[in-house]
PDB file of C-alpha atoms in Angstrom:
ATOM      1  CA  MET E 565       0.000   0.000   0.000  1.00 80.00           C
ATOM      2  CA  SER E 566       1.346   3.415  -0.862  1.00 86.00           C
ATOM      3  CA  ASP E 567       2.467   5.703   1.939  1.00 89.00           C
ATOM      4  CA  ASP E 568       0.373   8.507   0.429  1.00 92.00           C
ATOM      5  CA  LEU E 569      -2.823   6.466   0.745  1.00 91.00           C
ATOM      6  CA  LEU E 570      -1.927   5.248   4.216  1.00 92.00           C
ATOM      7  CA  GLU E 571      -1.378   8.831   5.311  1.00 94.00           C
ATOM      8  CA  ILE E 572      -4.969   9.860   4.506  1.00 96.00           C
ATOM      9  CA  LEU E 573      -6.825   6.752   5.710  1.00 97.00           C
ATOM     10  CA  CYS E 574      -8.554   6.693   9.073  1.00 98.00           C
ATOM     11  CA  CYS E 575     -11.195   4.710  10.916  1.00 98.00           C
ATOM     12  CA  PRO E 576     -14.547   5.642   9.345  1.00 98.00           C
ATOM     13  CA  GLU E 577     -16.225   5.688  12.760  1.00 97.00           C
ATOM     14  CA  THR E 578     -13.693   7.304  15.120  1.00 98.00           C
ATOM     15  CA  LYS E 579     -11.481   9.103  12.575  1.00 98.00           C
ATOM     16  CA  VAL E 580      -8.383   7.694  14.319  1.00 98.00           C
ATOM     17  CA  PRO E 581      -5.496   7.271  11.825  1.00 98.00           C
ATOM     18  CA  VAL E 582      -4.458   3.762  10.775  1.00 98.00           C
ATOM     19  CA  GLU E 583      -1.145   2.023  10.188  1.00 98.00           C
ATOM     20  CA  MET E 584      -0.109  -1.325   8.750  1.00 98.00           C
ATOM     21  CA  LEU E 585      -0.615  -4.289  11.062  1.00 98.00           C
ATOM     22  CA  ALA E 586       2.724  -6.010  11.708  1.00 98.00           C
ATOM     23  CA  ALA E 587       3.214  -9.448  10.125  1.00 98.00           C
ATOM     24  CA  ASP E 588       3.445 -11.210  13.497  1.00 98.00           C
ATOM     25  CA  ARG E 589       0.106  -9.684  14.499  1.00 98.00           C
ATOM     26  CA  VAL E 590      -1.443 -10.779  11.181  1.00 98.00           C
ATOM     27  CA  GLU E 591      -0.330 -14.343  11.969  1.00 98.00           C
ATOM     28  CA  LYS E 592      -1.774 -14.136  15.488  1.00 98.00           C
ATOM     29  CA  LEU E 593      -5.062 -12.773  14.104  1.00 98.00           C
ATOM     30  CA  ASN E 594      -5.242 -15.547  11.497  1.00 98.00           C
ATOM     31  CA  ARG E 595      -4.739 -18.242  14.145  1.00 98.00           C
ATOM     32  CA  GLN E 596      -7.721 -16.868  16.045  1.00 98.00           C
ATOM     33  CA  ILE E 597      -9.776 -16.585  12.832  1.00 98.00           C
ATOM     34  CA  ALA E 598      -8.992 -20.247  12.050  1.00 98.00           C
ATOM     35  CA  ALA E 599     -10.177 -21.185  15.547  1.00 98.00           C
ATOM     36  CA  GLY E 600     -13.495 -19.389  14.920  1.00 97.00           C
ATOM     37  CA  LYS E 601     -12.851 -16.856  17.683  1.00 97.00           C
ATOM     38  CA  VAL E 602     -13.053 -13.592  15.719  1.00 98.00           C
ATOM     39  CA  THR E 603     -16.244 -11.619  15.133  1.00 98.00           C
ATOM     40  CA  ALA E 604     -16.539  -8.487  13.006  1.00 98.00           C
ATOM     41  CA  VAL E 605     -18.110  -5.356  14.500  1.00 98.00           C
ATOM     42  CA  GLY E 606     -21.263  -6.123  12.501  1.00 97.00           C
ATOM     43  CA  GLY E 607     -21.662  -9.447  14.330  1.00 98.00           C
ATOM     44  CA  GLU E 608     -20.549 -11.940  11.674  1.00 98.00           C
ATOM     45  CA  THR E 609     -17.843 -14.494  12.418  1.00 98.00           C
ATOM     46  CA  VAL E 610     -14.717 -13.723  10.377  1.00 98.00           C
ATOM     47  CA  GLN E 611     -13.886 -16.806   8.310  1.00 97.00           C
ATOM     48  CA  LYS E 612     -11.443 -15.604   5.667  1.00 97.00           C
ATOM     49  CA  PRO E 613      -7.787 -15.265   6.730  1.00 98.00           C
ATOM     50  CA  VAL E 614      -6.169 -11.856   6.448  1.00 97.00           C
ATOM     51  CA  GLN E 615      -3.243 -11.295   4.064  1.00 97.00           C
ATOM     52  CA  GLU E 616      -2.630  -7.712   5.157  1.00 98.00           C
ATOM     53  CA  ALA E 617      -4.461  -5.390   7.501  1.00 98.00           C
ATOM     54  CA  LEU E 618      -4.584  -1.913   8.970  1.00 99.00           C
ATOM     55  CA  ILE E 619      -4.958  -1.141  12.654  1.00 99.00           C
ATOM     56  CA  THR E 620      -6.000   2.126  14.232  1.00 99.00           C
ATOM     57  CA  THR E 621      -3.126   3.897  15.962  1.00 98.00           C
ATOM     58  CA  ASP E 622      -4.952   3.493  19.274  1.00 98.00           C
ATOM     59  CA  GLY E 623      -4.869  -0.279  18.670  1.00 98.00           C
ATOM     60  CA  LYS E 624      -8.628  -0.760  18.969  1.00 98.00           C
ATOM     61  CA  THR E 625      -9.818  -1.749  15.467  1.00 99.00           C
ATOM     62  CA  ILE E 626      -8.403  -3.796  12.589  1.00 99.00           C
ATOM     63  CA  TYR E 627      -9.448  -3.390   8.948  1.00 99.00           C
ATOM     64  CA  ARG E 628      -8.469  -6.034   6.393  1.00 98.00           C
ATOM     65  CA  ILE E 629      -6.828  -5.288   3.048  1.00 98.00           C
ATOM     66  CA  ASP E 630      -8.121  -7.417   0.155  1.00 97.00           C
ATOM     67  CA  ASP E 631      -6.221  -7.379  -3.146  1.00 94.00           C
ATOM     68  CA  ASN E 632      -4.357  -4.236  -2.017  1.00 93.00           C
ATOM     69  CA  ILE E 633      -7.685  -2.469  -1.320  1.00 95.00           C
ATOM     70  CA  PRO E 634      -8.383  -1.437   2.282  1.00 97.00           C
ATOM     71  CA  VAL E 635     -11.850  -2.528   3.412  1.00 98.00           C
ATOM     72  CA  MET E 636     -12.740   0.486   5.559  1.00 98.00           C
ATOM     73  CA  LEU E 637     -16.283  -0.563   6.453  1.00 98.00           C
ATOM     74  CA  VAL E 638     -17.276  -0.191  10.108  1.00 98.00           C
ATOM     75  CA  ASP E 639     -19.275  -3.454  10.135  1.00 98.00           C
ATOM     76  CA  GLN E 640     -16.291  -5.423   8.804  1.00 98.00           C
ATOM     77  CA  GLY E 641     -13.779  -4.033  11.272  1.00 98.00           C
ATOM     78  CA  VAL E 642     -12.461  -6.271  14.050  1.00 99.00           C
ATOM     79  CA  ALA E 643     -12.379  -4.956  17.609  1.00 98.00           C
ATOM     80  CA  THR E 644      -9.095  -6.021  19.197  1.00 98.00           C
ATOM     81  CA  ARG E 645     -10.608  -6.254  22.697  1.00 98.00           C
ATOM     82  CA  GLN E 646     -12.007  -9.689  21.749  1.00 98.00           C
ATOM     83  CA  LEU E 647      -8.610 -11.084  20.745  1.00 97.00           C
ATOM     84  CA  GLU E 648      -6.712 -13.291  23.174  1.00 92.00           C
ATOM     85  CA  ASP E 649      -3.230 -12.121  24.238  1.00 90.00           C
ATOM     86  CA  TRP E 650      -3.392  -9.131  21.930  1.00 90.00           C
TER      87      TRP E 650
END
């Protein structure tokens, strides 16, 4: 993802800026997705593993990136408070 795009993106609900989610955190998230333990803000269980993701700078919400396109939809965000050992 380009730095220029990353610089202007923010959480659509809180307007908190976002940054790339570190690779080790992506792996940790995917393990919990595979275990069926991750629910999107909209209430649906997340089933598809994440290749890349953005996280708000306050560390509260994760937004997936699909095919290099950030999915900045509130209902599809993942609240980190539900994640074990985050």
